[in-house]
Each structure stands twice: as C-alpha cells, then as structure tokens.
Tab-separated table of N, CA, C and O in Angstrom:
chain	number	residue	atom	x	y	z
A	270	MET	N	18.877	132.510	-167.547
A	270	MET	CA	17.735	131.660	-167.743
A	270	MET	C	16.520	132.313	-167.107
A	270	MET	O	16.578	132.845	-166.016
A	271	GLN	N	15.407	132.280	-167.779
A	271	GLN	CA	14.201	132.940	-167.319
A	271	GLN	C	13.427	132.022	-166.373
A	271	GLN	O	13.267	130.830	-166.621
A	272	ASP	N	12.960	132.597	-165.253
A	272	ASP	CA	12.156	131.816	-164.310
A	272	ASP	C	10.773	131.580	-164.893
A	272	ASP	O	10.179	132.459	-165.511
A	273	ILE	N	10.270	130.367	-164.683
A	273	ILE	CA	8.929	130.026	-165.157
A	273	ILE	C	7.962	130.209	-163.994
A	273	ILE	O	8.179	129.685	-162.903
A	274	LEU	N	6.906	130.958	-164.225
A	274	LEU	CA	5.884	131.128	-163.196
A	274	LEU	C	5.039	129.877	-163.103
A	274	LEU	O	4.792	129.196	-164.094
A	275	CYS	N	4.598	129.553	-161.905
A	275	CYS	CA	3.810	128.333	-161.722
A	275	CYS	C	2.548	128.342	-162.575
A	275	CYS	O	2.094	127.308	-163.018
A	276	GLY	N	1.975	129.519	-162.821
A	276	GLY	CA	0.777	129.597	-163.643
A	276	GLY	C	1.041	129.211	-165.092
A	276	GLY	O	0.150	128.785	-165.800
A	277	GLU	N	2.281	129.345	-165.546
A	277	GLU	CA	2.634	129.025	-166.923
A	277	GLU	C	3.141	127.596	-167.075
A	277	GLU	O	3.162	127.060	-168.161
A	278	ASP	N	3.574	126.988	-165.986
A	278	ASP	CA	4.157	125.657	-166.021
A	278	ASP	C	3.052	124.614	-165.844
A	278	ASP	O	2.390	124.581	-164.823
A	279	PRO	N	2.813	123.744	-166.842
A	279	PRO	CA	1.730	122.773	-166.716
A	279	PRO	C	1.986	121.744	-165.629
A	279	PRO	O	1.062	121.183	-165.075
A	280	GLU	N	3.228	121.468	-165.279
A	280	GLU	CA	3.572	120.552	-164.212
A	280	GLU	C	4.676	121.189	-163.361
A	280	GLU	O	5.861	121.001	-163.630
A	281	PRO	N	4.296	121.962	-162.367
A	281	PRO	CA	5.316	122.643	-161.558
A	281	PRO	C	6.282	121.642	-160.941
A	281	PRO	O	5.901	120.548	-160.547
A	282	SER	N	7.543	122.023	-160.894
A	282	SER	CA	8.567	121.130	-160.367
A	282	SER	C	8.524	121.054	-158.846
A	282	SER	O	9.000	120.105	-158.260
A	283	GLU	N	7.951	122.058	-158.188
A	283	GLU	CA	7.851	122.043	-156.737
A	283	GLU	C	6.572	121.327	-156.330
A	283	GLU	O	5.515	121.547	-156.899
A	284	ARG	N	6.703	120.459	-155.311
A	284	ARG	CA	5.531	119.745	-154.827
A	284	ARG	C	4.980	120.481	-153.618
A	284	ARG	O	5.593	120.519	-152.572
A	285	PHE	N	3.786	121.061	-153.758
A	285	PHE	CA	3.137	121.736	-152.653
A	285	PHE	C	2.104	120.790	-152.055
A	285	PHE	O	1.402	120.108	-152.797
A	286	PRO	N	1.987	120.739	-150.735
A	286	PRO	CA	0.928	119.918	-150.161
A	286	PRO	C	-0.428	120.433	-150.607
A	286	PRO	O	-0.673	121.631	-150.668
A	287	ALA	N	-1.303	119.519	-150.973
A	287	ALA	CA	-2.627	119.893	-151.450
A	287	ALA	C	-3.590	120.149	-150.303
A	287	ALA	O	-4.688	120.605	-150.518
A	288	GLY	N	-3.188	119.873	-149.069
A	288	GLY	CA	-4.067	120.065	-147.928
A	288	GLY	C	-4.952	118.845	-147.713
A	288	GLY	O	-4.733	117.796	-148.307
A	289	PRO	N	-5.959	118.975	-146.849
A	289	PRO	CA	-6.849	117.830	-146.599
A	289	PRO	C	-7.584	117.423	-147.867
A	289	PRO	O	-8.135	118.260	-148.571
A	290	LEU	N	-7.560	116.133	-148.154
A	290	LEU	CA	-8.186	115.619	-149.372
A	290	LEU	C	-9.283	114.624	-149.023
A	290	LEU	O	-9.267	114.008	-147.961
A	291	PHE	N	-10.230	114.469	-149.925
A	291	PHE	CA	-11.249	113.435	-149.835
A	291	PHE	C	-10.686	112.253	-150.630
A	291	PHE	O	-10.577	112.319	-151.852
A	292	VAL	N	-10.303	111.194	-149.924
A	292	VAL	CA	-9.601	110.063	-150.534
A	292	VAL	C	-10.568	108.879	-150.658
A	292	VAL	O	-11.138	108.434	-149.659
A	293	PRO	N	-10.776	108.368	-151.883
A	293	PRO	CA	-11.672	107.221	-152.052
A	293	PRO	C	-11.099	105.972	-151.392
A	293	PRO	O	-9.899	105.704	-151.480
A	294	VAL	N	-11.978	105.230	-150.712
A	294	VAL	CA	-11.581	103.999	-150.035
A	294	VAL	C	-12.568	102.891	-150.384
A	294	VAL	O	-13.646	103.138	-150.908
A	295	ARG	N	-12.160	101.673	-150.078
A	295	ARG	CA	-13.034	100.512	-150.213
A	295	ARG	C	-12.884	99.689	-148.953
A	295	ARG	O	-11.935	99.866	-148.187
A	296	SER	N	-13.805	98.765	-148.727
A	296	SER	CA	-13.727	97.899	-147.555
A	296	SER	C	-12.642	96.867	-147.762
A	296	SER	O	-12.506	96.293	-148.839
A	297	GLY	N	-11.878	96.629	-146.731
A	297	GLY	CA	-10.833	95.621	-146.767
A	297	GLY	C	-10.944	94.725	-145.550
A	297	GLY	O	-11.797	94.942	-144.686
A	298	PRO	N	-10.086	93.730	-145.442
A	298	PRO	CA	-10.172	92.799	-144.320
A	298	PRO	C	-9.922	93.461	-142.960
A	298	PRO	O	-10.387	92.992	-141.944
A	299	SER	N	-9.187	94.567	-142.945
A	299	SER	CA	-8.880	95.248	-141.684
A	299	SER	C	-9.554	96.607	-141.571
A	299	SER	O	-9.130	97.445	-140.796
A	300	GLY	N	-10.574	96.858	-142.364
A	300	GLY	CA	-11.250	98.151	-142.348
A	300	GLY	C	-11.172	98.818	-143.706
A	300	GLY	O	-11.225	98.160	-144.735
A	301	CYS	N	-11.000	100.143	-143.707
A	301	CYS	CA	-10.927	100.899	-144.964
A	301	CYS	C	-9.554	100.759	-145.601
A	301	CYS	O	-8.533	100.764	-144.916
A	302	VAL	N	-9.542	100.643	-146.930
A	302	VAL	CA	-8.314	100.537	-147.709
A	302	VAL	C	-8.362	101.614	-148.784
A	302	VAL	O	-9.375	101.786	-149.454
A	303	THR	N	-7.279	102.347	-148.941
A	303	THR	CA	-7.208	103.386	-149.970
A	303	THR	C	-7.306	102.759	-151.354
A	303	THR	O	-6.616	101.786	-151.649
A	304	ARG	N	-8.181	103.318	-152.200
A	304	ARG	CA	-8.265	102.837	-153.579
A	304	ARG	C	-7.072	103.381	-154.359
A	304	ARG	O	-6.695	104.535	-154.200
A	305	VAL	N	-6.497	102.536	-155.193
A	305	VAL	CA	-5.378	102.927	-156.046
A	305	VAL	C	-5.869	102.886	-157.485
A	305	VAL	O	-6.564	101.961	-157.882
A	306	PHE	N	-5.525	103.892	-158.245
A	306	PHE	CA	-5.960	104.008	-159.628
A	306	PHE	C	-4.766	103.896	-160.558
A	306	PHE	O	-3.627	103.822	-160.116
A	307	ARG	N	-5.017	103.910	-161.845
A	307	ARG	CA	-3.955	103.905	-162.855
A	307	ARG	C	-4.053	105.166	-163.699
A	307	ARG	O	-5.140	105.638	-164.003
A	308	THR	N	-2.898	105.679	-164.083
A	308	THR	CA	-2.843	106.823	-164.984
A	308	THR	C	-3.117	106.323	-166.398
A	308	THR	O	-3.115	105.110	-166.643
A	309	PRO	N	-3.336	107.213	-167.365
A	309	PRO	CA	-3.529	106.767	-168.750
A	309	PRO	C	-2.354	105.947	-169.292
A	309	PRO	O	-2.526	105.130	-170.184
A	310	LEU	N	-1.170	106.124	-168.722
A	310	LEU	CA	-0.006	105.352	-169.165
A	310	LEU	C	0.158	104.046	-168.394
A	310	LEU	O	1.087	103.286	-168.641
A	311	GLY	N	-0.732	103.776	-167.442
A	311	GLY	CA	-0.711	102.514	-166.723
A	311	GLY	C	0.018	102.523	-165.393
A	311	GLY	O	0.066	101.510	-164.711
A	312	ASP	N	0.592	103.653	-164.999
A	312	ASP	CA	1.272	103.733	-163.706
A	312	ASP	C	0.233	103.823	-162.587
A	312	ASP	O	-0.825	104.418	-162.757
A	313	ARG	N	0.561	103.260	-161.434
A	313	ARG	CA	-0.354	103.349	-160.301
A	313	ARG	C	-0.231	104.711	-159.636
A	313	ARG	O	0.854	105.288	-159.558
A	314	THR	N	-1.367	105.238	-159.165
A	314	THR	CA	-1.394	106.536	-158.520
A	314	THR	C	-2.427	106.546	-157.403
A	314	THR	O	-3.456	105.884	-157.503
A	315	ALA	N	-2.119	107.267	-156.348
A	315	ALA	CA	-3.104	107.531	-155.309
A	315	ALA	C	-3.935	108.721	-155.798
A	315	ALA	O	-3.449	109.551	-156.570
A	316	VAL	N	-5.180	108.786	-155.367
A	316	VAL	CA	-6.072	109.851	-155.835
A	316	VAL	C	-6.716	110.537	-154.641
A	316	VAL	O	-7.105	109.885	-153.673
A	317	GLY	N	-6.810	111.854	-154.728
A	317	GLY	CA	-7.500	112.642	-153.716
A	317	GLY	C	-8.266	113.764	-154.382
A	317	GLY	O	-7.906	114.215	-155.472
A	318	PHE	N	-9.342	114.185	-153.748
A	318	PHE	CA	-10.181	115.257	-154.284
A	318	PHE	C	-10.218	116.411	-153.291
A	318	PHE	O	-10.209	116.191	-152.077
A	319	THR	N	-10.277	117.628	-153.798
A	319	THR	CA	-10.278	118.806	-152.938
A	319	THR	C	-11.651	119.107	-152.367
A	319	THR	O	-11.768	119.924	-151.461
A	320	SER	N	-12.694	118.453	-152.862
A	320	SER	CA	-14.034	118.633	-152.298
A	320	SER	C	-14.836	117.351	-152.465
A	320	SER	O	-14.562	116.537	-153.357
A	321	GLU	N	-15.824	117.188	-151.609
A	321	GLU	CA	-16.700	116.021	-151.711
A	321	GLU	C	-17.481	116.058	-153.020
A	321	GLU	O	-17.699	115.022	-153.649
A	322	ASN	N	-17.870	117.236	-153.459
A	322	ASN	CA	-18.616	117.367	-154.722
A	322	ASN	C	-17.798	116.876	-155.915
A	322	ASN	O	-18.336	116.243	-156.820
A	323	ARG	N	-16.509	117.161	-155.933
A	323	ARG	CA	-15.662	116.694	-157.041
A	323	ARG	C	-15.520	115.178	-157.021
A	323	ARG	O	-15.521	114.536	-158.060
A	324	LEU	N	-15.406	114.598	-155.818
A	324	LEU	CA	-15.316	113.144	-155.702
A	324	LEU	C	-16.604	112.509	-156.223
A	324	LEU	O	-16.563	111.571	-157.010
A	325	ILE	N	-17.752	113.022	-155.808
A	325	ILE	CA	-19.039	112.472	-156.234
A	325	ILE	C	-19.229	112.633	-157.738
A	325	ILE	O	-19.709	111.715	-158.410
A	326	ALA	N	-18.833	113.777	-158.284
A	326	ALA	CA	-18.981	114.001	-159.725
A	326	ALA	C	-18.151	113.013	-160.542
A	326	ALA	O	-18.542	112.614	-161.636
A	327	THR	N	-17.016	112.584	-160.006
A	327	THR	CA	-16.129	111.687	-160.741
A	327	THR	C	-16.415	110.217	-160.467
A	327	THR	O	-16.455	109.406	-161.391
A	328	LEU	N	-16.642	109.853	-159.190
A	328	LEU	CA	-16.764	108.446	-158.821
A	328	LEU	C	-18.180	108.019	-158.434
A	328	LEU	O	-18.422	106.835	-158.224
A	329	GLY	N	-19.086	108.962	-158.310
A	329	GLY	CA	-20.472	108.626	-157.980
A	329	GLY	C	-20.772	108.789	-156.504
A	329	GLY	O	-19.880	108.815	-155.657
A	330	PRO	N	-22.064	108.887	-156.183
A	330	PRO	CA	-22.466	109.156	-154.800
A	330	PRO	C	-22.246	107.980	-153.844
A	330	PRO	O	-22.195	108.155	-152.637
A	331	GLY	N	-22.082	106.775	-154.357
A	331	GLY	CA	-21.886	105.611	-153.504
A	331	GLY	C	-20.448	105.369	-153.078
A	331	GLY	O	-20.178	104.440	-152.318
A	332	GLN	N	-19.521	106.197	-153.540
A	332	GLN	CA	-18.104	105.996	-153.229
A	332	GLN	C	-17.798	106.416	-151.794
A	332	GLN	O	-18.036	107.550	-151.407
A	333	ALA	N	-17.264	105.491	-151.003
A	333	ALA	CA	-16.848	105.806	-149.637
A	333	ALA	C	-15.542	106.606	-149.686
A	333	ALA	O	-14.750	106.455	-150.617
A	334	TRP	N	-15.330	107.460	-148.683
A	334	TRP	CA	-14.121	108.273	-148.653
A	334	TRP	C	-13.721	108.569	-147.214
A	334	TRP	O	-14.522	108.420	-146.290
A	335	ILE	N	-12.470	108.965	-147.045
A	335	ILE	CA	-11.968	109.456	-145.768
A	335	ILE	C	-11.195	110.736	-146.041
A	335	ILE	O	-10.815	111.020	-147.171
A	336	ARG	N	-10.967	111.530	-145.011
A	336	ARG	CA	-10.171	112.751	-145.153
A	336	ARG	C	-8.738	112.436	-144.750
A	336	ARG	O	-8.481	111.887	-143.689
A	337	LEU	N	-7.808	112.751	-145.623
A	337	LEU	CA	-6.381	112.583	-145.347
A	337	LEU	C	-5.635	113.795	-145.884
A	337	LEU	O	-5.971	114.314	-146.950
A	338	ALA	N	-4.609	114.217	-145.173
A	338	ALA	CA	-3.719	115.249	-145.696
A	338	ALA	C	-2.874	114.621	-146.801
A	338	ALA	O	-2.603	113.418	-146.792
A	339	GLU	N	-2.465	115.431	-147.744
A	339	GLU	CA	-1.676	114.935	-148.882
A	339	GLU	C	-0.394	114.234	-148.443
A	339	GLU	O	-0.086	113.147	-148.944
A	340	PRO	N	0.366	114.765	-147.454
A	340	PRO	CA	1.566	114.036	-147.015
A	340	PRO	C	1.214	112.671	-146.390
A	340	PRO	O	1.970	111.706	-146.551
A	341	ALA	N	0.090	112.574	-145.704
A	341	ALA	CA	-0.322	111.294	-145.112
A	341	ALA	C	-0.683	110.291	-146.207
A	341	ALA	O	-0.353	109.103	-146.102
A	342	LEU	N	-1.343	110.752	-147.259
A	342	LEU	CA	-1.687	109.872	-148.379
A	342	LEU	C	-0.416	109.361	-149.055
A	342	LEU	O	-0.309	108.179	-149.378
A	343	ARG	N	0.562	110.237	-149.242
A	343	ARG	CA	1.845	109.821	-149.826
A	343	ARG	C	2.536	108.789	-148.936
A	343	ARG	O	3.053	107.784	-149.417
A	344	ALA	N	2.544	109.027	-147.624
A	344	ALA	CA	3.194	108.105	-146.691
A	344	ALA	C	2.485	106.750	-146.668
A	344	ALA	O	3.129	105.716	-146.534
A	345	LEU	N	1.174	106.764	-146.837
A	345	LEU	CA	0.395	105.535	-146.824
A	345	LEU	C	0.639	104.684	-148.065
A	345	LEU	O	0.675	103.465	-147.991
A	346	THR	N	0.821	105.331	-149.210
A	346	THR	CA	0.973	104.586	-150.466
A	346	THR	C	2.432	104.369	-150.878
A	346	THR	O	2.692	103.555	-151.759
A	347	ALA	N	3.370	105.046	-150.250
A	347	ALA	CA	4.792	104.884	-150.599
A	347	ALA	C	5.282	103.444	-150.423
A	347	ALA	O	6.010	102.947	-151.286
A	348	PRO	N	4.910	102.715	-149.357
A	348	PRO	CA	5.379	101.330	-149.237
A	348	PRO	C	4.875	100.421	-150.362
A	348	PRO	O	5.433	99.359	-150.604
A	349	LEU	N	3.829	100.843	-151.075
A	349	LEU	CA	3.315	100.068	-152.204
A	349	LEU	C	4.036	100.408	-153.499
A	349	LEU	O	3.701	99.875	-154.558
A	350	GLY	N	5.008	101.320	-153.424
A	350	GLY	CA	5.745	101.729	-154.615
A	350	GLY	C	5.027	102.805	-155.409
A	350	GLY	O	5.353	103.049	-156.570
A	351	ILE	N	4.066	103.471	-154.802
A	351	ILE	CA	3.293	104.515	-155.483
A	351	ILE	C	3.843	105.865	-155.057
A	351	ILE	O	3.760	106.244	-153.891
A	352	ALA	N	4.417	106.577	-156.008
A	352	ALA	CA	5.036	107.867	-155.712
A	352	ALA	C	4.205	109.042	-156.210
A	352	ALA	O	4.524	110.181	-155.938
A	353	THR	N	3.130	108.769	-156.934
A	353	THR	CA	2.323	109.826	-157.537
A	353	THR	C	0.986	109.971	-156.829
A	353	THR	O	0.338	108.971	-156.517
A	354	VAL	N	0.594	111.212	-156.577
A	354	VAL	CA	-0.740	111.514	-156.072
A	354	VAL	C	-1.418	112.389	-157.107
A	354	VAL	O	-0.895	113.437	-157.479
A	355	THR	N	-2.555	111.940	-157.602
A	355	THR	CA	-3.323	112.719	-158.571
A	355	THR	C	-4.448	113.419	-157.816
A	355	THR	O	-5.233	112.770	-157.123
A	356	VAL	N	-4.495	114.737	-157.942
A	356	VAL	CA	-5.515	115.527	-157.259
A	356	VAL	C	-6.561	115.968	-158.277
A	356	VAL	O	-6.238	116.483	-159.344
A	357	ASP	N	-7.829	115.726	-157.937
A	357	ASP	CA	-8.973	116.119	-158.758
A	357	ASP	C	-8.896	115.608	-160.200
A	357	ASP	O	-8.935	116.400	-161.151
A	358	PRO	N	-8.809	114.290	-160.401
A	358	PRO	CA	-8.864	113.798	-161.780
A	358	PRO	C	-10.211	114.133	-162.390
A	358	PRO	O	-11.227	114.180	-161.694
A	359	GLN	N	-10.236	114.357	-163.684
A	359	GLN	CA	-11.449	114.780	-164.372
A	359	GLN	C	-12.393	113.627	-164.678
A	359	GLN	O	-13.586	113.802	-164.732
A	360	PHE	N	-11.847	112.442	-164.911
A	360	PHE	CA	-12.695	111.293	-165.242
A	360	PHE	C	-11.985	110.008	-164.839
A	360	PHE	O	-10.794	109.993	-164.605
A	361	THR	N	-12.767	108.942	-164.741
A	361	THR	CA	-12.211	107.618	-164.477
A	361	THR	C	-12.945	106.614	-165.350
A	361	THR	O	-14.064	106.847	-165.781
A	362	ALA	N	-12.310	105.515	-165.605
A	362	ALA	CA	-12.957	104.426	-166.343
A	362	ALA	C	-13.783	103.609	-165.368
A	362	ALA	O	-13.476	103.528	-164.184
A	363	ARG	N	-14.829	103.000	-165.862
A	363	ARG	CA	-15.643	102.135	-165.013
A	363	ARG	C	-14.818	100.923	-164.591
A	363	ARG	O	-13.906	100.497	-165.290
A	364	ALA	N	-15.194	100.363	-163.452
A	364	ALA	CA	-14.519	99.161	-162.963
A	364	ALA	C	-14.743	98.020	-163.940
A	364	ALA	O	-15.820	97.884	-164.519
A	365	ALA	N	-13.711	97.215	-164.129
A	365	ALA	CA	-13.825	96.077	-165.039
A	365	ALA	C	-14.794	95.054	-164.460
A	365	ALA	O	-14.789	94.779	-163.270
A	366	ARG	N	-15.619	94.510	-165.301
A	366	ARG	CA	-16.568	93.477	-164.895
A	366	ARG	C	-16.352	92.264	-165.774
A	366	ARG	O	-15.999	92.385	-166.932
A	367	PRO	N	-16.606	91.084	-165.229
A	367	PRO	CA	-16.454	89.887	-166.061
A	367	PRO	C	-17.450	89.909	-167.211
A	367	PRO	O	-18.569	90.399	-167.070
A	368	VAL	N	-17.032	89.408	-168.358
A	368	VAL	CA	-17.898	89.367	-169.528
A	368	VAL	C	-19.097	88.470	-169.266
A	368	VAL	O	-20.228	88.807	-169.574
A	369	HIS	N	-18.849	87.318	-168.685
A	369	HIS	CA	-19.920	86.386	-168.340
A	369	HIS	C	-20.042	86.357	-166.826
A	369	HIS	O	-19.050	86.125	-166.135
A	370	PRO	N	-21.238	86.574	-166.289
A	370	PRO	CA	-21.363	86.549	-164.839
A	370	PRO	C	-20.996	85.174	-164.278
A	370	PRO	O	-21.253	84.157	-164.908
A	371	VAL	N	-20.389	85.187	-163.135
A	371	VAL	CA	-19.991	83.943	-162.491
A	371	VAL	C	-21.221	83.326	-161.838
A	371	VAL	O	-21.897	83.955	-161.038
A	372	VAL	N	-21.528	82.110	-162.222
A	372	VAL	CA	-22.675	81.391	-161.673
A	372	VAL	C	-22.139	80.294	-160.763
A	372	VAL	O	-21.342	79.464	-161.199
A	373	PRO	N	-22.562	80.307	-159.484
A	373	PRO	CA	-22.044	79.260	-158.589
A	373	PRO	C	-22.537	77.881	-159.017
A	373	PRO	O	-23.649	77.722	-159.510
A	374	ALA	N	-21.678	76.905	-158.849
A	374	ALA	CA	-22.044	75.527	-159.195
A	374	ALA	C	-23.111	75.041	-158.220
A	374	ALA	O	-23.093	75.375	-157.047
A	375	LEU	N	-24.044	74.275	-158.738
A	375	LEU	CA	-25.089	73.729	-157.891
A	375	LEU	C	-24.522	72.620	-157.015
A	375	LEU	O	-23.694	71.815	-157.456
A	376	ALA	N	-24.960	72.614	-155.780
A	376	ALA	CA	-24.507	71.570	-154.876
A	376	ALA	C	-25.202	70.259	-155.215
A	376	ALA	O	-26.397	70.230	-155.515
A	377	LEU	N	-24.467	69.176	-155.208
A	377	LEU	CA	-25.029	67.866	-155.505
A	377	LEU	C	-25.457	67.196	-154.212
A	377	LEU	O	-24.737	67.219	-153.221
A	378	ARG	N	-26.611	66.637	-154.233
A	378	ARG	CA	-27.094	65.912	-153.060
A	378	ARG	C	-26.845	64.433	-153.256
A	378	ARG	O	-27.128	63.872	-154.309
A	379	VAL	N	-26.323	63.837	-152.252
A	379	VAL	CA	-26.100	62.385	-152.298
A	379	VAL	C	-27.147	61.762	-151.382
A	379	VAL	O	-27.229	62.081	-150.198
A	380	ALA	N	-27.968	60.879	-151.964
A	380	ALA	CA	-29.035	60.282	-151.163
A	380	ALA	C	-28.635	58.960	-150.565
A	380	ALA	O	-27.822	58.238	-150.982
C-alpha cells in the first residue's frame, strides 16, 4: 500500500496541534464564553484562527477573541460534545435575526 503524503491528503488522518489560536468569544454570565459554530452539515464545531487578521476578515473587527492552544480549545469544548475544531474557516453566515423586531409592551398606568 502506498503512503499518502500530507500535502496530497485533503483531510490528514493525523491530528497535529495547530498551536496558539485566536478563538472567538462572546460575553456570558461568568465572563467570556467560547463561540460555537456549525459546519455546513449542521454539526457543532469549535473555531480558531491562526492570526488576528484572519479572524477579523471572517468575523469582523468587533469580534472579541482570546488566545488558546488547540488542545485547550478541544478540552474546553469536549464536555459539550464537540469533537471538531475548525481552523481558519473561509466564511461564516451572518447571525440569525428575528424577522420582526421585538417591541417591548408598553407599561399600563393605573390611576
């Protein structure tokens, strides 16, 4: 059987650590929370970028981030059932927004 070189294999079978990544986060009740994305097939995946410029190009300049090593990102998302880490995705879909904006109900005054 012929060995496949990693350069020829579109999805290498060996998992190499990607090194320190720029990981998108959002504010949560206890501080920063790692953002979780979906693959085109709908599976959940953790996402990391190899440079701040790549993160900004994909998610915009307002996206908060932290630096995490790839094994730390895997360990952080494994309890959520997320086994995949996507490094440097090329594009993302915009966040879903409600079709009709939510308008708060007016408070009634009782005289």
